Amino acid sequence: MASCVLEAPLRMSVLSEVTASSRHYVDRLFDLDPQKVLQGVIDMKNAVIGNNKQKANLIVLGAVPRLLYLLQQETSSTELRTECAVVLGSLAMGTENNVKSLLDCHIIPALLQGLLSPDLKFIEACLRCLRTIFISPVTPEDLLYTDATVISHLMALLSRSRYTQEYICQIFSHCCKGPDHQTILFNHGAVQNIAHLLVSTSYKYVFTQVRMQALKCFSVLAFENPQVSMTLVNVSVDGELLPQIFVKMLQRDKPIEMQLTSAKCLTSMCRAGAIRTDDSCIVLKTLPCLVRMCSKERLLEERVEGAETLAYLIETDVELQRIASITDHLIVMLADYFKYPSSVSAITDIKRLDHDLKHAHELRQAAFKLYASLGANDEDIRKKIIETENMMDRIVNGLSESSIKVRLAAVRCLHSLSRSVQQLRTSFQDHAVWKPLMKVLQNAPNEMLVVASSTLCNLLLEFSPSKEPILESGAIELLCSLTQSENLALRVNGIWALMNMAFQAEQKIKSDILRGLSTEQLFQLLSDSDVNVLMKTLGLLRNLLSTRPHIDHIMSTHGKQIMQAVTLILEGEHNIEVKEQTLCILANIADGTTAKELIMTNDDILQKIKYYMSHSNAKLQLAAMFCISNLIWNEEEGSQERQDKLRDMGIVDILHKLSQSSDPNLCDKAKTALQQYLA
């Protein structure tokens, strides 16, 4: 208790010492003479410019509620209200804590109310302050959208002056996060209202600023938004279409920020399908501009943005990937992204080192992303990437970095390169990439798990030398747990990886998989609403039930449940591919020595095979015929009894009919089966 008594006065004394020199500024705000109040606000404005300590003191002393009161009082002169808005804007330019304090005092509604004033100078001061608050990371963007009338009022204010244009565009571009915000702005006519700001005739700094902010607006409005992108393509300003205006802004004589942002607009429009990937404005203008941004001459921030935008532009288009890979030695150029922070010896470069350190993570993340896009489809490009200096070491290091964003980008890059059979057999094995990958899969967030498990699927293909050590490191348990995930992509990847693992595997591995999955979970997967999960689960079953000793062993332990699952699917409302895969599983069971008895003693299943032999779909007929062929094969014990039973069921009649089929596959298969009866 005693310590608490001592603590309070101590804190007060420190506070009074810090704030005493600032108190008179706040006291003057309460003067009865309006002229003295105005002078007090002006003096406060001069005192806080560039002085964060003074800003913090005034906030602690309660200046903000008083300034807001004066700003909202109709009896205050316009000049006083304007000066209050300027001081509040200056306080907002301090630390994030300052902004939090301003938000706690409900500054945003007060400033938005101020925008209804007829006075332009006051409106501009309110907008400048709002801009400063909204660009702070601590301000929730949704505060702009709480009142539906605010956006339309801001649209109306756009035409008032170059400052209202600049600040409102800045507010929009910072507060437009995601499709909901894009739709609100779009529906309020953002495209039409902002488009004409791009063709300002004056080249003064201020007008360049307006154009720049308008451009940024389009960049965030169009990002991953087909509706906006499709609209932008047809908008014309002074007889010129927007894409042509964007292309002009890509030219080398324009500010770098303008080139980059124009490239982002064109990239979004291209990804949304509004501009074709083979359009000259993409191939000859946007792509080369973005490659240019990756060069050593550019600032680190520009190189990050350039690489990330280029990665997004080429992500899904093979031809753009090929063009980018041979433009300006891009693959080699990107290797330089890993050389930060550069080794500095001179102490004078400490600022440079600090800057490099800050951007080093972002650079590595951007390089990994771009390498992932470049190598997504083309084997030759993948080879070039892997042959770039220390590339595999860099990926391995990237997988264990502290930054989750770098780890995710490194996994994406690894996934892209793991599509190469050649690399799986060589580089991936030489660098044991499976080790850090398995580590990444422990307790990772879903986004990371999806990419990492996709990569693991590739590492578990039968020709990959990594398969053995991955199995030994507890992969089965991990993958079985993924199949229980709520996340669809993880369920698909878990079962897919198990399917790859079971392909041509030894019996012990197959038994471990079945034990790890449990019959209950297998049924769960076979009744999954997603057809992809179902197909991969059937693929797993098919791989488990291959080679006779394995078929007999698995059916002796899990036969009843597997036959139940097969019946369930053949009776259900499923597509042709699902039913075909299920019949192929039955054909594999029919190939077992003892396992085939599980079919022969199950009249329900035999009737289903008979039904599918006469189905209208040739694929299903063929799959059903495989079952019959395996059941009646002459050289096997008990074949005579099986043949007799199937003849009694009318199978031979169907075979005769099929031997006349116009489908050569069906015809051949039926004739081969009939020969077993004649032998």
XYZ file of C-alpha atoms in Angstrom:
679
model
C 0.000 0.000 0.000
C 2.845 2.346 0.970
C 4.443 2.092 -2.463
C 1.223 3.333 -4.101
C 1.201 6.449 -1.919
C 4.767 7.237 -2.919
C 4.151 6.628 -6.584
C 1.362 9.114 -7.277
C 3.111 12.367 -6.233
C 6.231 11.274 -8.100
C 4.299 10.876 -11.320
C 2.555 14.212 -10.813
C 5.816 16.055 -10.265
C 7.332 14.681 -13.488
C 4.169 15.599 -15.360
C 4.008 19.128 -13.951
C 7.656 19.708 -14.774
C 7.163 18.541 -18.375
C 3.948 20.408 -18.985
C 4.303 23.636 -16.986
C 5.911 25.430 -19.916
C 3.009 24.392 -22.139
C 0.136 25.185 -19.750
C -0.153 28.864 -20.709
C -0.963 27.850 -24.320
C -3.975 25.862 -23.110
C -5.052 28.501 -20.569
C -5.316 31.121 -23.328
C -7.883 28.963 -25.160
C -10.319 29.721 -22.298
C -9.926 33.522 -22.432
C -13.171 35.495 -22.663
C -11.768 37.764 -25.368
C -12.205 36.020 -28.775
C -9.257 37.960 -30.208
C -6.942 36.652 -27.458
C -8.228 33.116 -28.044
C -7.415 33.456 -31.752
C -3.919 34.756 -30.983
C -3.473 31.917 -28.485
C -4.354 29.310 -31.155
C -1.960 30.966 -33.654
C 0.865 30.960 -31.062
C 0.077 27.304 -30.289
C 0.276 26.518 -34.001
C 3.769 28.047 -34.203
C 4.882 26.255 -31.020
C 3.937 22.736 -32.171
C 5.335 22.813 -35.718
C 7.998 20.069 -35.832
C 7.983 19.705 -32.035
C 6.644 16.293 -31.027
C 7.338 16.846 -27.335
C 5.270 20.027 -27.317
C 2.457 18.233 -29.196
C 2.375 15.442 -26.590
C 2.351 17.983 -23.722
C -0.597 19.911 -25.140
C -2.575 16.697 -25.665
C -1.902 15.643 -22.031
C -3.062 19.086 -20.837
C -6.421 18.704 -22.605
C -5.949 21.081 -25.532
C -7.774 18.759 -27.964
C -11.323 18.862 -26.456
C -11.093 22.678 -26.189
C -9.843 23.075 -29.798
C -12.666 20.808 -30.999
C -15.198 22.805 -28.992
C -13.992 26.070 -30.566
C -13.947 24.450 -34.028
C -17.606 23.396 -33.687
C -18.952 26.590 -32.078
C -21.010 28.595 -34.558
C -20.157 31.735 -32.584
C -16.428 31.193 -33.346
C -15.115 33.252 -36.240
C -14.250 31.368 -39.433
C -10.625 32.375 -38.932
C -10.567 30.868 -35.424
C -12.238 27.661 -36.592
C -9.720 27.389 -39.460
C -6.731 27.927 -37.128
C -8.118 25.258 -34.750
C -8.296 22.783 -37.660
C -4.695 23.641 -38.598
C -3.421 23.035 -35.035
C -5.326 19.737 -34.792
C -3.784 18.705 -38.132
C -0.354 19.544 -36.780
C -0.968 17.460 -33.621
C -2.035 14.565 -35.856
C 1.298 14.725 -37.670
C 3.094 13.683 -34.486
C 3.161 10.139 -33.184
C 0.581 7.369 -33.570
C -0.364 7.954 -29.926
C -1.294 11.532 -30.813
C -3.662 10.246 -33.497
C -5.186 7.779 -31.014
C -5.823 10.641 -28.568
C -7.491 12.695 -31.309
C -9.677 9.741 -32.324
C -10.677 9.208 -28.679
C -11.955 12.792 -28.633
C -14.181 12.039 -31.698
C -12.285 14.371 -33.988
C -13.536 12.748 -37.216
C -17.268 13.551 -36.812
C -16.320 17.114 -35.829
C -14.158 17.612 -38.935
C -16.731 15.988 -41.233
C -19.320 18.406 -39.829
C -16.910 21.228 -40.634
C -17.001 20.271 -44.320
C -20.588 21.594 -44.489
C -19.279 25.152 -43.949
C -19.486 27.544 -46.937
C -15.929 28.785 -46.291
C -13.342 27.160 -48.603
C -10.275 27.886 -46.440
C -11.957 26.218 -43.438
C -13.034 23.249 -45.586
C -9.437 22.833 -46.851
C -8.068 22.943 -43.286
C -10.596 20.292 -42.166
C -9.743 18.118 -45.179
C -5.995 18.458 -44.590
C -6.470 17.348 -40.979
C -8.756 14.464 -42.022
C -6.163 13.400 -44.598
C -3.423 13.311 -41.940
C -5.602 11.267 -39.580
C -6.787 8.809 -42.226
C -3.289 8.047 -43.544
C -2.247 6.976 -40.041
C -2.212 3.174 -39.615
C -4.096 3.466 -36.291
C -7.213 5.001 -37.885
C -9.953 2.501 -38.851
C -10.906 3.150 -42.500
C -14.547 2.323 -41.775
C -14.905 5.650 -39.946
C -15.183 7.270 -43.375
C -18.154 5.104 -44.332
C -20.316 5.254 -41.175
C -22.511 8.039 -42.609
C -23.670 7.420 -46.181
C -23.875 11.144 -46.974
C -20.155 11.761 -46.324
C -18.893 10.171 -49.562
C -21.330 12.037 -51.796
C -20.440 15.307 -50.039
C -16.713 14.640 -50.584
C -17.406 13.935 -54.280
C -19.166 17.294 -54.512
C -16.213 19.064 -52.843
C -13.719 17.610 -55.356
C -14.232 20.453 -57.804
C -13.753 23.273 -55.259
C -9.945 23.692 -55.416
C -6.692 21.892 -56.182
C -6.281 21.293 -52.423
C -9.715 19.690 -51.995
C -8.826 17.490 -54.991
C -5.486 16.437 -53.546
C -6.714 15.775 -49.977
C -9.939 13.989 -50.957
C -8.121 11.717 -53.424
C -5.576 10.971 -50.694
C -8.349 10.138 -48.209
C -10.058 7.847 -50.746
C -6.871 6.006 -51.714
C -5.979 5.366 -48.041
C -9.505 4.373 -46.996
C -10.287 2.085 -49.907
C -9.511 -1.344 -48.479
C -11.236 -4.265 -50.146
C -14.282 -4.814 -52.366
C -16.885 -3.236 -50.048
C -15.122 0.129 -49.994
C -14.420 -0.064 -53.744
C -18.122 -0.640 -54.419
C -19.222 2.311 -52.250
C -16.790 4.687 -53.965
C -17.614 3.299 -57.405
C -21.372 3.680 -56.826
C -20.836 7.279 -55.736
C -19.250 8.080 -59.108
C -15.583 8.019 -58.082
C -14.417 6.998 -61.573
C -16.140 9.876 -63.378
C -15.339 12.444 -60.677
C -11.643 11.609 -60.446
C -10.837 10.815 -64.105
C -10.613 14.436 -65.273
C -8.012 15.186 -62.562
C -5.499 13.057 -64.485
C -5.196 15.495 -67.379
C -4.246 18.660 -65.587
C -2.547 20.905 -68.133
C -0.196 22.661 -65.736
C 3.038 20.927 -64.757
C 3.453 22.831 -61.512
C 4.229 20.703 -58.477
C 0.768 21.146 -57.005
C -0.977 19.898 -60.117
C 1.415 16.966 -60.376
C 0.400 16.159 -56.791
C -3.294 16.198 -57.742
C -2.645 13.904 -60.733
C -0.573 11.617 -58.543
C -3.271 11.292 -55.875
C -5.953 10.734 -58.537
C -3.798 8.008 -60.065
C -3.375 6.342 -56.659
C -7.156 6.353 -56.300
C -7.549 4.424 -59.539
C -4.799 2.027 -58.489
C -6.691 1.015 -55.300
C -10.148 1.145 -56.926
C -9.149 -1.230 -59.732
C -7.108 -3.705 -57.641
C -8.682 -7.178 -57.967
C -11.941 -5.504 -59.020
C -13.284 -6.545 -62.454
C -16.264 -4.159 -62.264
C -14.066 -1.067 -61.826
C -11.449 -2.311 -64.318
C -14.029 -2.967 -67.035
C -15.418 0.530 -66.506
C -12.007 2.249 -66.576
C -11.188 0.760 -69.977
C -14.016 2.705 -71.612
C -13.716 6.018 -69.772
C -12.383 8.846 -71.894
C -11.123 12.244 -70.755
C -10.837 15.028 -73.333
C -11.235 12.466 -76.109
C -8.515 10.159 -74.757
C -9.184 6.732 -73.191
C -7.896 6.141 -69.647
C -5.558 3.257 -70.622
C -3.844 5.622 -73.112
C -3.489 8.258 -70.379
C -1.981 5.633 -68.041
C 0.483 4.585 -70.767
C 1.622 8.203 -71.179
C 2.252 8.321 -67.432
C 4.561 5.297 -67.761
C 7.082 7.262 -69.812
C 10.599 7.555 -68.447
C 10.433 11.365 -68.138
C 7.581 11.111 -65.584
C 8.230 10.887 -61.827
C 9.018 7.301 -60.754
C 6.027 7.196 -58.409
C 3.778 8.113 -61.340
C 5.311 5.429 -63.585
C 4.872 2.783 -60.889
C 1.297 3.719 -60.012
C 0.246 3.831 -63.692
C 1.794 0.380 -64.131
C -0.253 -0.838 -61.141
C -3.474 0.509 -62.715
C -2.753 -1.216 -66.040
C -1.745 -4.411 -64.204
C -5.054 -4.522 -62.299
C -6.993 -3.918 -65.513
C -5.070 -6.685 -67.263
C -5.574 -9.190 -64.421
C -9.300 -8.392 -64.399
C -9.510 -9.224 -68.116
C -10.255 -5.610 -69.137
C -7.005 -5.484 -71.165
C -5.673 -8.538 -73.013
C -2.338 -9.969 -71.865
C -0.976 -9.684 -75.416
C -2.019 -6.018 -75.758
C 0.951 -3.822 -76.680
C 0.283 -1.529 -73.691
C 1.033 -4.533 -71.425
C 3.796 -6.281 -73.395
C 5.653 -3.215 -74.669
C 4.892 -0.647 -71.960
C 3.735 -1.966 -68.570
C 5.961 -5.055 -68.323
C 9.212 -3.283 -69.379
C 8.407 -0.385 -67.012
C 8.027 -2.794 -64.063
C 11.234 -4.643 -64.974
C 12.957 -1.234 -65.031
C 11.749 -0.657 -61.467
C 13.634 -3.771 -60.336
C 17.039 -2.413 -61.376
C 19.835 -1.385 -59.017
C 19.387 2.295 -59.939
C 15.999 2.452 -58.230
C 15.343 3.097 -54.534
C 14.784 -0.022 -52.433
C 11.091 0.861 -51.912
C 10.598 1.218 -55.663
C 12.308 -2.096 -56.316
C 9.991 -3.840 -53.849
C 6.856 -2.346 -55.400
C 8.093 -2.980 -58.936
C 8.841 -6.668 -58.275
C 5.566 -7.313 -56.414
C 3.468 -5.647 -59.133
C 5.324 -7.547 -61.871
C 4.802 -10.832 -59.968
C 1.056 -10.112 -59.927
C 0.955 -9.102 -63.610
C 2.611 -12.286 -64.925
C 1.332 -14.726 -62.266
C -1.146 -16.574 -64.492
C 0.157 -15.922 -68.021
C 2.836 -18.193 -69.515
C 3.742 -15.837 -72.353
C 4.242 -12.834 -70.043
C 6.389 -15.045 -67.789
C 8.595 -15.910 -70.775
C 8.862 -12.293 -71.941
C 9.712 -11.049 -68.423
C 12.334 -13.774 -67.940
C 14.326 -12.519 -70.944
C 13.856 -8.775 -70.324
C 16.935 -6.914 -69.011
C 18.424 -10.066 -67.389
C 15.625 -9.946 -64.793
C 16.419 -13.342 -63.225
C 20.002 -12.302 -62.465
C 18.917 -8.785 -61.471
C 16.626 -10.215 -58.777
C 19.539 -12.060 -57.149
C 20.725 -8.637 -56.004
C 17.615 -8.324 -53.802
C 19.217 -10.776 -51.374
C 22.347 -8.665 -50.846
C 20.860 -6.279 -48.303
C 21.804 -4.983 -45.874
C 25.005 -4.319 -47.778
C 28.150 -4.740 -45.710
C 29.099 -1.290 -44.457
C 32.396 -0.523 -42.858
C 32.265 3.229 -42.408
C 30.329 4.461 -39.396
C 29.031 7.336 -41.530
C 26.866 4.783 -43.342
C 24.909 3.853 -40.237
C 21.780 5.571 -41.600
C 22.144 3.628 -44.825
C 22.479 0.389 -42.862
C 19.343 1.178 -40.876
C 17.443 1.890 -44.112
C 18.733 -1.316 -45.736
C 17.778 -3.398 -42.713
C 14.288 -1.949 -42.756
C 13.798 -2.936 -46.395
C 15.822 -6.178 -46.477
C 12.812 -8.342 -45.538
C 10.572 -6.637 -48.074
C 13.180 -7.074 -50.816
C 13.565 -10.802 -50.159
C 9.809 -11.241 -50.010
C 9.370 -9.411 -53.338
C 12.149 -11.412 -55.043
C 10.679 -14.751 -53.886
C 7.221 -13.690 -55.112
C 8.539 -12.700 -58.522
C 10.625 -15.869 -58.876
C 7.466 -17.864 -57.980
C 5.506 -16.154 -60.766
C 8.342 -16.459 -63.292
C 8.751 -20.190 -62.673
C 5.059 -21.076 -62.454
C 4.889 -22.881 -65.821
C 8.079 -23.001 -67.854
C 10.717 -25.661 -67.178
C 13.562 -23.638 -68.773
C 12.784 -20.610 -66.606
C 12.765 -22.777 -63.466
C 16.169 -24.137 -64.440
C 17.532 -20.593 -64.889
C 16.144 -19.534 -61.499
C 17.651 -22.513 -59.692
C 21.003 -21.942 -61.398
C 21.091 -18.331 -60.137
C 23.788 -17.909 -57.493
C 22.973 -19.712 -54.209
C 19.275 -19.803 -55.064
C 18.396 -23.019 -53.240
C 20.353 -21.892 -50.151
C 18.414 -18.632 -50.205
C 15.089 -20.468 -50.330
C 16.140 -22.797 -47.504
C 17.185 -19.757 -45.427
C 13.969 -17.973 -46.384
C 11.907 -20.865 -45.005
C 13.286 -20.266 -41.531
C 13.298 -16.456 -41.463
C 11.708 -14.596 -38.568
C 9.402 -12.618 -40.880
C 6.276 -14.641 -41.677
C 5.826 -12.722 -44.949
C 9.287 -13.761 -46.152
C 8.626 -17.361 -45.089
C 5.355 -17.396 -47.026
C 6.995 -15.926 -50.141
C 9.855 -18.463 -49.893
C 7.329 -21.323 -49.659
C 5.491 -19.932 -52.719
C 8.763 -19.835 -54.612
C 9.603 -23.397 -53.556
C 6.128 -24.556 -54.588
C 6.537 -23.009 -58.028
C 9.933 -24.688 -58.538
C 8.669 -28.024 -57.137
C 6.542 -28.451 -60.268
C 9.749 -29.458 -62.048
C 10.430 -33.213 -62.182
C 14.094 -32.539 -62.974
C 14.586 -30.223 -59.970
C 12.781 -32.597 -57.601
C 15.338 -35.233 -58.521
C 18.392 -32.967 -58.259
C 18.525 -29.548 -56.570
C 15.717 -30.297 -54.094
C 17.464 -33.445 -52.975
C 20.945 -31.860 -52.793
C 19.645 -29.152 -50.467
C 17.240 -31.317 -48.405
C 14.531 -28.675 -48.723
C 12.043 -31.065 -47.145
C 13.577 -30.429 -43.694
C 12.762 -26.721 -43.374
C 9.480 -27.358 -45.228
C 8.358 -29.892 -42.615
C 9.280 -27.334 -39.948
C 7.167 -24.673 -41.676
C 4.196 -27.067 -41.581
C 4.229 -27.133 -37.767
C 1.730 -24.614 -36.317
C 1.698 -22.384 -39.393
C -1.254 -20.117 -40.247
C -3.641 -21.481 -42.897
C -2.353 -19.352 -45.776
C 1.145 -20.751 -45.213
C -0.136 -24.296 -44.661
C -1.983 -24.317 -47.992
C 1.140 -23.465 -50.027
C 3.492 -25.598 -47.921
C 1.217 -28.655 -48.144
C 0.858 -28.157 -51.924
C 4.657 -28.222 -52.130
C 4.750 -31.344 -49.974
C 2.315 -33.020 -52.431
C 4.943 -32.532 -55.159
C 7.810 -33.740 -52.960
C 5.867 -36.955 -52.316
C 5.573 -37.949 -55.976
C 6.977 -41.403 -56.684
C 10.062 -40.161 -58.543
C 11.085 -37.718 -55.811
C 14.028 -38.854 -53.676
C 12.681 -36.709 -50.791
C 9.777 -39.124 -50.306
C 11.610 -41.504 -47.948
C 13.022 -38.959 -45.474
C 9.703 -37.061 -45.380
C 7.918 -40.262 -44.376
C 10.460 -40.880 -41.644
C 9.904 -37.397 -40.221
C 6.274 -38.017 -39.251
C 4.512 -36.744 -42.354
C 1.639 -39.251 -42.219
C 0.350 -37.962 -38.887
C 0.652 -34.359 -40.084
C -1.185 -35.014 -43.359
C -3.935 -37.033 -41.673
C -4.559 -34.061 -39.378
C -4.813 -31.749 -42.424
C -7.630 -33.892 -43.829
C -9.700 -32.892 -40.788
C -9.250 -29.168 -41.398
C -12.202 -26.801 -41.794
C -10.232 -25.220 -44.648
C -11.128 -26.888 -47.954
C -7.727 -26.319 -49.624
C -5.990 -27.975 -46.662
C -8.310 -30.998 -46.779
C -7.622 -31.382 -50.508
C -3.844 -31.037 -50.037
C -3.758 -33.436 -47.072
C -5.550 -36.193 -48.962
C -3.668 -35.429 -52.197
C -0.314 -35.781 -50.458
C -1.439 -39.074 -48.886
C -2.540 -40.259 -52.344
C 0.929 -39.459 -53.741
C 2.538 -41.110 -50.737
C 0.534 -44.324 -51.229
C 1.468 -44.633 -54.909
C 3.633 -47.768 -55.355
C 4.404 -47.646 -51.619
C 5.324 -50.634 -49.481
C 2.656 -52.314 -47.376
C 3.806 -50.835 -44.058
C 3.329 -47.261 -45.349
C -0.139 -48.119 -46.645
C -1.112 -49.635 -43.297
C 0.248 -46.572 -41.463
C -1.867 -44.297 -43.679
C -5.035 -46.301 -43.012
C -4.281 -46.369 -39.298
C -3.568 -42.626 -39.263
C -6.736 -41.755 -41.145
C -9.131 -44.066 -39.263
C -12.185 -45.585 -40.916
C -14.391 -42.863 -39.496
C -12.302 -40.114 -41.122
C -12.194 -42.035 -44.421
C -16.015 -42.107 -44.480
C -16.076 -38.437 -43.581
C -13.877 -37.652 -46.604
C -15.926 -39.894 -48.902
C -19.049 -37.942 -47.950
C -17.332 -34.527 -48.275
C -19.438 -32.002 -50.200
C -16.430 -31.007 -52.322
C -15.884 -33.217 -55.369
C -12.137 -32.552 -55.300
C -11.812 -34.038 -51.805
C -13.912 -37.008 -52.874
C -11.844 -37.653 -56.031
C -8.537 -37.450 -54.160
C -9.863 -39.804 -51.437
C -10.896 -42.306 -54.102
C -7.454 -41.845 -55.682
C -5.893 -42.660 -52.314
C -8.023 -45.801 -51.972
C -7.070 -46.869 -55.478
C -3.359 -46.417 -54.703
C -3.719 -48.287 -51.399
C -5.461 -51.172 -53.191
C -2.750 -51.973 -55.706
C -0.546 -55.101 -55.959
C -2.201 -58.334 -54.855
C -0.636 -59.002 -51.445
C -1.481 -55.396 -50.430
C -5.049 -55.671 -51.730
C -5.630 -58.891 -49.811
C -4.018 -57.554 -46.638
C -5.973 -54.276 -46.593
C -9.270 -55.947 -47.500
C -8.755 -58.515 -44.737
C -8.544 -55.715 -42.164
C -10.765 -52.976 -43.686
C -12.804 -54.884 -46.283
C -16.226 -54.433 -44.733
C -15.855 -50.651 -44.402
C -14.359 -50.210 -47.883
C -17.172 -52.224 -49.512
C -19.677 -50.107 -47.575
C -18.039 -46.894 -48.863
C -18.044 -48.170 -52.468
C -21.754 -49.042 -52.227
C -22.500 -45.623 -50.765
C -20.849 -43.811 -53.690
C -22.271 -45.992 -56.459
C -25.746 -45.329 -55.055
C -25.199 -41.574 -54.564
C -25.762 -38.612 -56.885
C -22.214 -38.306 -58.218
C -20.651 -37.305 -61.513
C -19.232 -39.753 -64.085
C -15.586 -39.249 -62.962
C -16.422 -40.135 -59.337
C -18.320 -43.282 -60.337
C -15.589 -44.309 -62.783
C -12.913 -43.974 -60.080
C -15.094 -46.042 -57.693
C -15.536 -48.822 -60.251
C -11.753 -48.818 -60.791
C -11.338 -49.410 -57.037
C -13.703 -52.381 -57.358
C -11.624 -53.656 -60.292
C -8.518 -53.471 -58.071
C -10.309 -55.391 -55.296
C -11.393 -57.967 -57.897
C -7.710 -58.418 -58.737
C -6.925 -59.636 -55.208
C -6.624 -63.350 -54.512
C -8.825 -63.527 -51.412
C -10.244 -59.997 -51.684
C -12.347 -60.834 -54.746
C -14.579 -63.005 -52.532
C -15.842 -59.810 -50.877
C -17.350 -58.862 -54.247
C -18.565 -62.374 -55.149
C -20.441 -62.733 -51.844
C -22.031 -59.282 -52.163
C -25.001 -59.576 -54.533
C -25.800 -55.891 -54.207
C -22.370 -54.931 -55.577
C -22.577 -57.531 -58.357
C -25.923 -56.078 -59.488
C -24.370 -52.608 -59.535
C -21.466 -53.823 -61.725
C -24.018 -55.438 -64.062
C -26.004 -52.175 -64.190
C -22.920 -50.130 -65.144
C -21.976 -52.613 -67.910
C -25.126 -51.453 -69.711
C -24.786 -47.771 -68.789
C -25.041 -45.083 -71.463
C -21.537 -43.811 -70.634
C -18.703 -45.805 -72.228
C -16.184 -44.877 -69.478
C -18.394 -46.457 -66.823
C -19.063 -49.499 -69.011
C -15.333 -50.003 -69.491
C -14.604 -49.674 -65.752
C -17.343 -52.213 -64.944
C -15.857 -54.596 -67.552
C -12.474 -54.428 -65.783
C -14.203 -55.691 -62.629
C -15.765 -58.620 -64.537
C -12.499 -59.515 -66.330
C -10.625 -59.684 -63.020
C -13.343 -61.855 -61.462
C -13.530 -64.435 -64.288
C -9.824 -64.717 -65.157
C -9.201 -68.384 -65.907
C -5.802 -68.993 -64.416
C -6.993 -68.203 -60.899
C -8.381 -70.522 -58.249
C -12.184 -70.655 -58.094
C -12.585 -69.000 -61.500
C -15.077 -71.692 -62.660
C -17.503 -71.038 -59.779
C -17.244 -67.279 -60.318
C -17.866 -67.641 -64.054
C -20.927 -69.793 -63.406
C -22.409 -67.368 -60.898
C -21.910 -64.421 -63.249
C -23.363 -66.372 -66.200
C -26.475 -67.063 -64.116
C -26.751 -63.323 -63.494
C -26.861 -62.616 -67.250
C -23.352 -61.173 -67.505
C -22.432 -63.334 -70.540
C -25.429 -62.007 -72.483
C -24.285 -58.449 -71.824
C -20.741 -59.381 -72.933
C -22.105 -60.742 -76.233
C -23.991 -57.522 -76.778
C -20.907 -55.408 -75.982
C -18.734 -57.472 -78.355
C -20.848 -55.909 -81.136
C -20.266 -52.367 -79.802
C -19.120 -49.585 -82.128
C -16.683 -48.463 -79.400
C -13.430 -50.384 -80.172
C -12.302 -50.370 -76.505
C -15.557 -51.876 -75.273
C -15.651 -54.353 -78.126
C -12.084 -55.609 -77.450
C -12.625 -55.837 -73.701
C -15.866 -57.815 -74.145
C -14.244 -60.252 -76.597
C -11.295 -60.810 -74.215
C -13.713 -61.550 -71.372
C -15.753 -63.983 -73.481
C -12.546 -65.890 -74.327
C -12.187 -66.688 -70.609
C -15.488 -68.553 -70.800
C -14.367 -70.486 -73.891
C -10.943 -71.445 -72.582
